[in-house]
Coordinates of C-alpha atoms and ligand atoms in Angstrom, one line a residue:
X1 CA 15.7 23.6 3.4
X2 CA 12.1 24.7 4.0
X3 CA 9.8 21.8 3.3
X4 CA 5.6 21.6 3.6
X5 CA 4.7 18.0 3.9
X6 CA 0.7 17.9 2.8
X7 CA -0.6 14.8 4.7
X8 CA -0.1 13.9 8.4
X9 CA -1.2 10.2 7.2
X10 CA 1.6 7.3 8.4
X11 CA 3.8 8.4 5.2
X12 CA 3.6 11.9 5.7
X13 CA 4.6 11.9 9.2
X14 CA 7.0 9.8 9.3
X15 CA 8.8 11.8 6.5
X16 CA 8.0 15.2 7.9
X17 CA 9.6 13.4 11.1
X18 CA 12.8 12.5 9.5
X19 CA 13.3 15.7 7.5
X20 CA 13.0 17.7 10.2
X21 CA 15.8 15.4 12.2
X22 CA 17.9 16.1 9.5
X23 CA 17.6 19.5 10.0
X24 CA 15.3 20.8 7.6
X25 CA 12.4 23.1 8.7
X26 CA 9.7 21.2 8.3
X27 CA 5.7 22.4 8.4
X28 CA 3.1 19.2 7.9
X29 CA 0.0 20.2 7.1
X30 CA -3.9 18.2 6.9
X31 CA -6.7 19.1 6.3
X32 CA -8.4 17.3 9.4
X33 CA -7.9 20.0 12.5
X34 CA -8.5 17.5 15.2
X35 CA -5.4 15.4 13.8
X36 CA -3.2 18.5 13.9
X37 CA -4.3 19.8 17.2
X38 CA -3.4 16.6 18.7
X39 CA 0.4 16.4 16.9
X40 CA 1.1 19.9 18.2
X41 CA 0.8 18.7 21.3
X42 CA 3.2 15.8 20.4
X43 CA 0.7 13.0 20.1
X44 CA 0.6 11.5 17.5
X45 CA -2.6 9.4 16.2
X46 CA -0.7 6.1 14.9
X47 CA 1.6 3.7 16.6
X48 CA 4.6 3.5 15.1
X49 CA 8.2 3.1 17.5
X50 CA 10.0 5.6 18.1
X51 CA 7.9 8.5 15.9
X52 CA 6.1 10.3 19.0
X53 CA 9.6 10.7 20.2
X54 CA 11.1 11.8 16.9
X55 CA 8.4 14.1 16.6
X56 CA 8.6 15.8 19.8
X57 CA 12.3 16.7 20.0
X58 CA 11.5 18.2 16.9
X59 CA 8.6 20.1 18.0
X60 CA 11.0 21.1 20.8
X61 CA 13.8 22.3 18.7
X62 CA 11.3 24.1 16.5
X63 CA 12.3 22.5 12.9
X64 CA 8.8 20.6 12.5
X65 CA 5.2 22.6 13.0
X66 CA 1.9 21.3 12.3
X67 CA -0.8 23.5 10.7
X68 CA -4.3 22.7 9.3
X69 CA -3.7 25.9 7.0
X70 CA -2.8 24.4 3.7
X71 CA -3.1 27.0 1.6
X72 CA -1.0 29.6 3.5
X73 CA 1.5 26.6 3.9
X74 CA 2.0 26.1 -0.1
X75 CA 2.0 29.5 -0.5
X76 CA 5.0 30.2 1.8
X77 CA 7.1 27.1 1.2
X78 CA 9.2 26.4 -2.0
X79 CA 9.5 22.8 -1.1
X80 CA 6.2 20.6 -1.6
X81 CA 6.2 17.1 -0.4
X82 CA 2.7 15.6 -1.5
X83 CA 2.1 12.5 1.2
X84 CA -2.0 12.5 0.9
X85 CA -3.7 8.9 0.7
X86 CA -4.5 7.3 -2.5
X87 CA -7.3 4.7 -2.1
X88 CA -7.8 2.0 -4.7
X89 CA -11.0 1.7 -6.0
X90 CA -13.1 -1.2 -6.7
X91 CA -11.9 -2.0 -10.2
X92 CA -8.1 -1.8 -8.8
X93 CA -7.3 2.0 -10.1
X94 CA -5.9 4.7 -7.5
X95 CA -8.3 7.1 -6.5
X96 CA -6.3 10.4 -6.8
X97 CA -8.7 12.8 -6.0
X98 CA -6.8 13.8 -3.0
X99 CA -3.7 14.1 -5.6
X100 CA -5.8 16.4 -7.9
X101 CA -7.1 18.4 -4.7
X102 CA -3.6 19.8 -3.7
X103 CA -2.3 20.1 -7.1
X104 CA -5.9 22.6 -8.2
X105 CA -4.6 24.0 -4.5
X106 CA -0.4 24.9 -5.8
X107 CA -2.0 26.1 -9.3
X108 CA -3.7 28.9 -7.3
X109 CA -1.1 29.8 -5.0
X110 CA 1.8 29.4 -6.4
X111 CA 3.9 32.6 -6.9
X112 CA 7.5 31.7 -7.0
X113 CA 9.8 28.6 -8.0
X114 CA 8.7 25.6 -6.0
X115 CA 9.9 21.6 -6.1
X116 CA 6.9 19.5 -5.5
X117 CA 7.8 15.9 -4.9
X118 CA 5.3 12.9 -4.7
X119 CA 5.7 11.1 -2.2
X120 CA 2.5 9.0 -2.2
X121 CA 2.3 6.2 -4.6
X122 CA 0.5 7.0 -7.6
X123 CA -0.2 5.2 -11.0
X124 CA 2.5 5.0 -14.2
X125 CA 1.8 8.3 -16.0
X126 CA 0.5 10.1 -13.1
X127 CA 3.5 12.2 -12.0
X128 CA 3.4 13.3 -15.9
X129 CA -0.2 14.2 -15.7
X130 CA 0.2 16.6 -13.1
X131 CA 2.6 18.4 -14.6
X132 CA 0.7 18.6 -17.4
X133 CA -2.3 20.2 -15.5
X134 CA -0.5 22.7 -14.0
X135 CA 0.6 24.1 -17.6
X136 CA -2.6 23.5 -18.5
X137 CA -3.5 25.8 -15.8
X138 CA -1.3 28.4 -17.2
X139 CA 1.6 27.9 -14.8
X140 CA 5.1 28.4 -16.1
X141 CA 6.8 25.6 -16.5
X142 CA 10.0 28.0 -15.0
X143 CA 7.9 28.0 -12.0
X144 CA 8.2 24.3 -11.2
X145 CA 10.0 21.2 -11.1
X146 CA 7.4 18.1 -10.3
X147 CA 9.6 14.9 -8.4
X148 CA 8.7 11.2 -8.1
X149 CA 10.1 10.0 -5.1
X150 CA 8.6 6.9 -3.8
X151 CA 8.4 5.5 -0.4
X152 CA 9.7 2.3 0.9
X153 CA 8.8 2.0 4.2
X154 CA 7.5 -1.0 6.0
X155 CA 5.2 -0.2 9.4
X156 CA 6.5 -1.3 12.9
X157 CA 10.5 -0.3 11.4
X158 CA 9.5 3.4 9.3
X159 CA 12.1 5.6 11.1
X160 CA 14.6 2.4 10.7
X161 CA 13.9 2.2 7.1
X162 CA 13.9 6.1 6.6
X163 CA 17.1 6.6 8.4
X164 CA 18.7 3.3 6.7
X165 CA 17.5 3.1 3.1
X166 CA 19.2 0.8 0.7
X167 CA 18.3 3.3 -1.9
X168 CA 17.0 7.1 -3.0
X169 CA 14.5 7.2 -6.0
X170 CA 13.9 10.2 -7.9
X171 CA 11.5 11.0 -11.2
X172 CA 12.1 13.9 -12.7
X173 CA 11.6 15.1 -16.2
X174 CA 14.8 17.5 -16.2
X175 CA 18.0 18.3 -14.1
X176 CA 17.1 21.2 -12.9
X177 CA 16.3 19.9 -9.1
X178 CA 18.6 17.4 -9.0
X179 CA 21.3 19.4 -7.1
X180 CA 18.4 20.2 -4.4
X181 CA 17.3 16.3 -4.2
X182 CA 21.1 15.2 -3.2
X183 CA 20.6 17.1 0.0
X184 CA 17.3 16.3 1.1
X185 CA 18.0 13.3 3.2
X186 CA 21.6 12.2 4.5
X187 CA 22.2 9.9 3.0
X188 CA 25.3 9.5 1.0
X189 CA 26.3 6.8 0.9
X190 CA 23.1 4.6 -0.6
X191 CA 22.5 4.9 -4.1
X192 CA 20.7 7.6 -5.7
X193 CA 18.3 6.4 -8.9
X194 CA 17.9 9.1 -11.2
X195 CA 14.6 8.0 -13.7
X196 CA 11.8 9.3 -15.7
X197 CA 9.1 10.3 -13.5
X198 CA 7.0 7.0 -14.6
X199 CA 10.3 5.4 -14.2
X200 CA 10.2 6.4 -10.4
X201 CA 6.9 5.5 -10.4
X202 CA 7.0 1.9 -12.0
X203 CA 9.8 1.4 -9.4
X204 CA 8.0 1.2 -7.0
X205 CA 5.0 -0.6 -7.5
X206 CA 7.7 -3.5 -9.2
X207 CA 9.2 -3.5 -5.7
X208 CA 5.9 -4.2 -4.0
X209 CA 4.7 -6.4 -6.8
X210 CA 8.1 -8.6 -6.2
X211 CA 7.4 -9.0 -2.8
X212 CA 4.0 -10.1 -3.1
X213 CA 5.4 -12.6 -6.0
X214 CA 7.7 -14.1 -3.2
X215 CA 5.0 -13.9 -0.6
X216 CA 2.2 -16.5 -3.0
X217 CA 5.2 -18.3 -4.0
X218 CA 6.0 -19.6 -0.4
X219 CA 2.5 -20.0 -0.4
X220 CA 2.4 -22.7 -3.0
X221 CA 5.6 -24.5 -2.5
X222 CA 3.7 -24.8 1.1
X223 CA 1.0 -26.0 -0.4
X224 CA 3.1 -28.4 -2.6
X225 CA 4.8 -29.3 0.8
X226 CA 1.6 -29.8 2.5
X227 CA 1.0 -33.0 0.2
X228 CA 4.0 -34.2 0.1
X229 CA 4.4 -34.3 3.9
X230 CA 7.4 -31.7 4.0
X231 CA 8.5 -29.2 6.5
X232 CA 8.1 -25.5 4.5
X233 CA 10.4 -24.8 6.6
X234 CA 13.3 -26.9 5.4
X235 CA 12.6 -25.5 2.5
X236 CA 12.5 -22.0 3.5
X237 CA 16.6 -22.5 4.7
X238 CA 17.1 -24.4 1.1
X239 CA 16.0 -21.2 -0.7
X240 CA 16.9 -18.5 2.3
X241 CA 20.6 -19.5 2.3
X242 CA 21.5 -19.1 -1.8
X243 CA 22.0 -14.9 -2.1
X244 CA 20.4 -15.4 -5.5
X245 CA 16.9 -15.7 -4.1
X246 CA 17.4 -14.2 -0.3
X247 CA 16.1 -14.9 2.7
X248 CA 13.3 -12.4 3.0
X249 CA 9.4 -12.3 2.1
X250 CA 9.6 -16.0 2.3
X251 CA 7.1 -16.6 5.1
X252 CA 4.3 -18.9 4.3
X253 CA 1.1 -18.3 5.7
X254 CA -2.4 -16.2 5.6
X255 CA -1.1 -14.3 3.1
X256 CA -0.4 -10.4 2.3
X257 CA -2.1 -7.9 3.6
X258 CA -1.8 -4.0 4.5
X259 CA -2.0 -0.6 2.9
X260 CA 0.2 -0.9 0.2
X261 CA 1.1 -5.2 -1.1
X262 CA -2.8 -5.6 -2.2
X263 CA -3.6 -2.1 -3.6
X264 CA 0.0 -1.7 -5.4
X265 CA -0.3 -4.9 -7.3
X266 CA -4.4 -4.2 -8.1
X267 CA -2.6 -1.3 -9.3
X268 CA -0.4 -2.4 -11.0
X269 CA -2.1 -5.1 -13.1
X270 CA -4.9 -2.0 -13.7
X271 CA -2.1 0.5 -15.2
X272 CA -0.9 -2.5 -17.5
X273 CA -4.2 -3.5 -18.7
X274 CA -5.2 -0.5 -19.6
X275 CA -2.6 -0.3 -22.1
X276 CA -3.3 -4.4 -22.9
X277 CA -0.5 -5.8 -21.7
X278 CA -1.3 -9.0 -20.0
X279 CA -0.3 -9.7 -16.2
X280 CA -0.2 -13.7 -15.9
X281 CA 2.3 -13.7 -13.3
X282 CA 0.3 -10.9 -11.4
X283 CA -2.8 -12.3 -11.8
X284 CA -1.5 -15.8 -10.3
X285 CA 0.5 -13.8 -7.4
X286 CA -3.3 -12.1 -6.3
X287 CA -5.1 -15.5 -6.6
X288 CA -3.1 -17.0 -4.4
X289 CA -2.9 -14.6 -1.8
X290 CA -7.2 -14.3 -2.8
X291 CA -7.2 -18.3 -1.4
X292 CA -5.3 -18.9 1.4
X293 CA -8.0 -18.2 3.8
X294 CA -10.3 -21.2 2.2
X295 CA -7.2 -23.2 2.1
X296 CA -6.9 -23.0 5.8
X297 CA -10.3 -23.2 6.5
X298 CA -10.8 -26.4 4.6
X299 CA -7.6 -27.4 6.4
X300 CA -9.7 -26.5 9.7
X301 CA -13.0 -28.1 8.1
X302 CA -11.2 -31.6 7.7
X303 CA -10.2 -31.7 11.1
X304 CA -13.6 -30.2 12.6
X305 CA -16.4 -31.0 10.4
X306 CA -18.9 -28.9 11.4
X307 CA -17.7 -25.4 12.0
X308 CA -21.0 -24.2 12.4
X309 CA -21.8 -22.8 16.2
X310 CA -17.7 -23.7 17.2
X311 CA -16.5 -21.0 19.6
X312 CA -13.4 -20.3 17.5
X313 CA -10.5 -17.7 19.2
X314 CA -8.3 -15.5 16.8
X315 CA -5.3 -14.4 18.3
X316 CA -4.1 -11.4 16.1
X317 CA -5.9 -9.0 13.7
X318 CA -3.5 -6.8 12.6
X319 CA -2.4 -6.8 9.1
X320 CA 1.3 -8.2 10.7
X321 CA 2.7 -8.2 13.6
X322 CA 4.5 -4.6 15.0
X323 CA 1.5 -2.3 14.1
X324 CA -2.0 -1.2 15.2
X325 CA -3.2 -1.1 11.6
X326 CA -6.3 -3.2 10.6
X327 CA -6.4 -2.1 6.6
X328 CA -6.9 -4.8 4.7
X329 CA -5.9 -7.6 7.2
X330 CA -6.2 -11.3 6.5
X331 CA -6.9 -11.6 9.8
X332 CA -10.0 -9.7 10.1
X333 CA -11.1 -11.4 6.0
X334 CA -10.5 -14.9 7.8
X335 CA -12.9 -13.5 11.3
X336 CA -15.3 -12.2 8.9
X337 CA -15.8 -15.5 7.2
X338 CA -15.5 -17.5 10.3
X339 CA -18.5 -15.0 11.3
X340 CA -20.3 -16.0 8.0
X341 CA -20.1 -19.7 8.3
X342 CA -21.7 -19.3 11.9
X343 CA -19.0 -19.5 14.4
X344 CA -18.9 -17.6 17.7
X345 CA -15.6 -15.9 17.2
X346 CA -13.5 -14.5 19.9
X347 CA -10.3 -12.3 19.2
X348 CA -7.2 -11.3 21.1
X349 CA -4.5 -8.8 19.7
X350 CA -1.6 -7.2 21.5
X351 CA -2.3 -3.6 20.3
X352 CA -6.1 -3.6 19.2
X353 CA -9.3 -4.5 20.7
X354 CA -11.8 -5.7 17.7
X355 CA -14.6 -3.6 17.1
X356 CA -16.6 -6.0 14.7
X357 CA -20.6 -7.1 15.3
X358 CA -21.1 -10.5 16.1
X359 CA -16.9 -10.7 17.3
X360 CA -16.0 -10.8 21.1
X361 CA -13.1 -9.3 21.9
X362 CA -10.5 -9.4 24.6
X363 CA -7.6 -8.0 26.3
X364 CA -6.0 -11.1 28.0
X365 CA -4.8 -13.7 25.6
X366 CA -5.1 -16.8 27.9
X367 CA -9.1 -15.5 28.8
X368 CA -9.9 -15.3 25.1
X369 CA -9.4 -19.3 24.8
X370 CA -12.0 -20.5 27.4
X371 CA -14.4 -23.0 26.2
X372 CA -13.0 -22.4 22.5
X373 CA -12.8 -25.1 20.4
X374 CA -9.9 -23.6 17.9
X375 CA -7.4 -21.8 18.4
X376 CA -6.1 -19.8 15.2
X377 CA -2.7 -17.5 15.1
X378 CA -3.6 -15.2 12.8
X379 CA -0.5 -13.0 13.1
X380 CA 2.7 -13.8 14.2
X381 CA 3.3 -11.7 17.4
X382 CA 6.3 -12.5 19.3
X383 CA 4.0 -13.1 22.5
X384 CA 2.3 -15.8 21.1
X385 CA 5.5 -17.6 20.5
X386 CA 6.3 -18.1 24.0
X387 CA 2.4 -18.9 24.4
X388 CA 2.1 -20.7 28.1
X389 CA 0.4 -24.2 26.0
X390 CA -0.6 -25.8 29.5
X391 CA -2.6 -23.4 30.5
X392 CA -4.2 -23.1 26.9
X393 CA -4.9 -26.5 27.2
X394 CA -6.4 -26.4 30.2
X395 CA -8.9 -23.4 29.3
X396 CA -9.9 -24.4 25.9
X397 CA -12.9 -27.1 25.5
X398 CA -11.1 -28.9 22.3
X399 CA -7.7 -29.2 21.5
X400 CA -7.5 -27.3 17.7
X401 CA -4.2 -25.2 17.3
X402 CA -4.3 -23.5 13.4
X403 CA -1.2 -21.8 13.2
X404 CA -2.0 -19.6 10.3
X405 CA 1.8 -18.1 10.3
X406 CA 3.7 -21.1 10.5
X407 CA 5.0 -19.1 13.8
X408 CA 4.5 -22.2 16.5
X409 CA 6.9 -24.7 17.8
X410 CA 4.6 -28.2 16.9
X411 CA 6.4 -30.4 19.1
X412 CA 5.6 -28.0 21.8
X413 CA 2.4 -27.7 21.0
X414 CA 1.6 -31.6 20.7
X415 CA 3.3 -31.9 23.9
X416 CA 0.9 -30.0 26.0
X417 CA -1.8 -32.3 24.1
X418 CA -3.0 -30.4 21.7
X419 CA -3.7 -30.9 17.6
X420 CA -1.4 -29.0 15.9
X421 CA -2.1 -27.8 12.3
X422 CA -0.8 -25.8 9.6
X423 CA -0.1 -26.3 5.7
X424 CA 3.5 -27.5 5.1
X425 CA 4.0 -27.4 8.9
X426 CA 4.5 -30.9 10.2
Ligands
UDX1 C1 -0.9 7.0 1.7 C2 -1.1 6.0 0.6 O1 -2.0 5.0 1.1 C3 0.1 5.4 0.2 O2 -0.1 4.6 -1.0 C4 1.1 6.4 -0.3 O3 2.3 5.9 -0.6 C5 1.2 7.5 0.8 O4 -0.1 8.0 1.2 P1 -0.9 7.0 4.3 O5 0.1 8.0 4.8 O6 -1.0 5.8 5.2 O7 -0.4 6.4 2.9 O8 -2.3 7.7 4.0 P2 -3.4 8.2 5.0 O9 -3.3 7.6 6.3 O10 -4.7 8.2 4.3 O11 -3.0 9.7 5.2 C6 -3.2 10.8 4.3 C7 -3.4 12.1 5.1 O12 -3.6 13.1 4.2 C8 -4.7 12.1 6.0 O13 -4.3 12.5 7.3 C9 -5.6 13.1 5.3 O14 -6.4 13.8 6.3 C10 -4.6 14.0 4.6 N1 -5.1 14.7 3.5 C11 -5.8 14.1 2.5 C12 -5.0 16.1 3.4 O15 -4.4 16.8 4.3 N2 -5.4 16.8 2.3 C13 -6.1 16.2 1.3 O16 -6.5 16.9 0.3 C14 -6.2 14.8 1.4
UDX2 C1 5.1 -2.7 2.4 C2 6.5 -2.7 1.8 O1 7.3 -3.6 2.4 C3 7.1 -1.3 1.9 O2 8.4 -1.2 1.2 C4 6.2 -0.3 1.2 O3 6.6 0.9 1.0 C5 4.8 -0.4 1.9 O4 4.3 -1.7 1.8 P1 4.1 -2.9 4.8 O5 2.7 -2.7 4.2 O6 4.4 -2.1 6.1 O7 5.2 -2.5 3.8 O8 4.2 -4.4 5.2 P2 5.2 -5.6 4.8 O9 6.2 -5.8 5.9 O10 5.7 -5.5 3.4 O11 4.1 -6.9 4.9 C6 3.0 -6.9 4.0 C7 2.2 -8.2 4.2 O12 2.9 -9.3 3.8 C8 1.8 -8.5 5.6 O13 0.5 -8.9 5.7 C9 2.8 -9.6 6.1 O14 2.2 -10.4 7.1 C10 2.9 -10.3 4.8 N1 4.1 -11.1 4.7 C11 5.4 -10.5 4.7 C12 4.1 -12.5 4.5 O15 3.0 -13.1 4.4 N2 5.2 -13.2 4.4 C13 6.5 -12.6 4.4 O16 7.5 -13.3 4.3 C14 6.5 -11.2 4.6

């Protein structure tokens, strides 16, 4: 199949990626030049394993091209997969200007039958709305069969969760495509759900909704733990080991952060209101996630009073571990504050140096402790796991470990002589 994939963004180019592994010929196009000129030459702007690989063996066996020509692009192929960025806005809506932007761009080019499938997540009603605006347009409705199909792909394991996907979801407000859909990706063996195109829609921002829900839950039965003076870990293999509730999105900690979790469930609870329909359970999902920085920073505050002029080290401020990406981080929400209150902040990350006023950053882990008096994990990156504690010890001027990701080994920790704290962490 010949497929035009309009957004070189993380989504779009992971997809384009895949698709043209599975043999499609695949042309990505964006609108920023400097971002194509850079994938032709088979580098590619965002880390993610394995996709500047992927993407140059299929540069090489000439099934994926990059182009900044986006009209010529639509024009040509009958395949449109529509992967641009939809920001949330203050009030929690999407911002779907980009959305509106390439579907005013298909109205005037389009002169033949063409699929065009959403692939970014948009707002219940919105795949229906832009079908609507091309008839409105005076498009035939002959000429075109809109498709919801949702993304579920977690950064740091994309091309894993592209290649292996526990399901296919597809939107579409007659049969007429289906037969084309079922040989898109490879995959024949998952299950393919054929819905509405809200109904594609609603899937997925219930997906991300849910795992949010059983992100702020561990969050309060850790707080619940906390008080009680129980391991939330204990728990964690109490609830992990029943099938009924699973064993993943159970971590306790800073809370949710990244591209999609925060803005999907703003979204959600927006689409809902909008209609009145109240969102209790959503509401209490966001407020917990919206405190878990003070709750560790009173848990901080009780064991160092006065935070005020501390030299305080951050180790990790990406949004997890396994990616470069900063977008809405706790991490960098709990620097900022620390920044606020008037501590002299030092970071360390694996994959990013900070760029933030009033923040020092470093690229050696053990040189970012000297003379601090906390220590705060921040994300849980495998290297700080097998942390060297002696030598942390014997660089920083207090003894303050906040494990923020309930990632450290205490006893190995208090070994070495240092505090160890966390909520539900003993
Ligand atoms: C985005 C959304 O955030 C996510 O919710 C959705 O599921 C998929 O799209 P991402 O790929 O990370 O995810 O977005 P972003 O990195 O912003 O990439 C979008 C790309 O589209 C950018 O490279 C931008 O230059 C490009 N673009 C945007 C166009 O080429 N044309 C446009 O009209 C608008
Ligand atoms: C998410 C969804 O998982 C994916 O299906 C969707 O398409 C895009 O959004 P991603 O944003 O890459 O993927 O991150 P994810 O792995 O879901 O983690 C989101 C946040 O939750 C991170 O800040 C992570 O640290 C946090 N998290 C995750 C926890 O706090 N505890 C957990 O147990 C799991």
């Amino acid at each position: 199949m010949r497929i035009c994939v309009v957004g070189a963004g993380y989504v779009g180019l992971t997809t384009a990626a895949a698709l043209a592994n599975f043999g499609h010929e695949v042309q990505c196009v964006d609108m920023e030049q400097a971002k194509i000129d850079s994938l032709t030459q088979g580098k590619v702007p965002i880390y993610e394993p394995g996709l500047e690989k992927l993407i140059r063996k299929n540069l090489k066996k000439d099934k994926l091209h990059f182009s900044s020509n986006v009209i010529e692009s639509i024009r040509d192929y009958p395949m449109i997969l529509i992967a641009v960025g939809t920001p949330s806005r203050e009030d929690g809506s999407s911002n779907l200007s980009y959305i509106n932007q390439v579907i005013n761009l298909i109205a005037s080019n389009i002169k033949d039958y063409k699929i065009i499938i959403t692939k970014s997540t948009v707002p219940a009603g919105t795949n229906e709305w832009m079908h609507q605006m091309l008839v409105e347009k005076g498009i035939e409705e002959d000429l075109f069969d809109i498709v919801s199909n949702p993304e579920f792909l977690r950064e740091g394991t994309a091309l894993w969760d592209i290649f292996h996907p526990n399901k296919l979801v597809f939107g579409t407000r007659t049969d007429r495509p289906i037969k084309v859909l079922k040989k898109l990706y490879e995959s024949e063996k998952v299950p393919y759900i054929f819905t509405s195109l809200t109904g594609a829609e609603l899937i997925k921002y219930a997906s991300n909704a849910f795992l949010a829900t059983k992100i702020s839950f561990a969050n309060e039965i850790a707080r619940i733990c906390d008080v009680y003076e129980v391991d939330y870990s204990d728990i964690y293999k109490g609830l992990a080991t029943d099938p009924r509730i699973g064993r993943y999105f159970l971590n306790a900690g800073l809370g949710f952060g990244g591209s999609c979790l925060p803005k999907d469930l703003s979204c959600l609870k927006h689409s809902a209101s909008k209609q009145n329909v109240e969102t209790k359970l959503l509401d209490a999902v966001m407020e917990i996630n919206d405190t878990q920085i003070e709750l560790y920073l009173n848990k901080l505050g009780k064991a160092l009073p006065s935070l005020e002029d501390k030299q305080i080290t951050v180790w990790g401020v990406t949004f997890k571990s396994g990616t470069d990406d900063l977008r809405s981080s706790p991490a960098i929400a709990l620097i900022k504050q620390l920044v606020q209150i008037g501590c002299r902040v030092h970071t360390y990350d694996p994959m990013v140096q900070l760029e933030l006023a009033d923040v020092s950053s470093y690229i050696n882990q053990y040189e970012s402790v000297i003379g601090s008096d906390v220590l705060i994990i921040a994300t849980e990156w495998d290297q700080f796991l097998k942390s060297d504690w002696s030598e942390i010890k014997s660089r920083m001027k207090g003894s303050i470990i906040l494990d923020a990701r309930n990632c450290i080994n205490a006893q190995t920790v208090r070994k070495h002589g240092l505090l160890y704290l966390g909520v539900g962490k003993r």
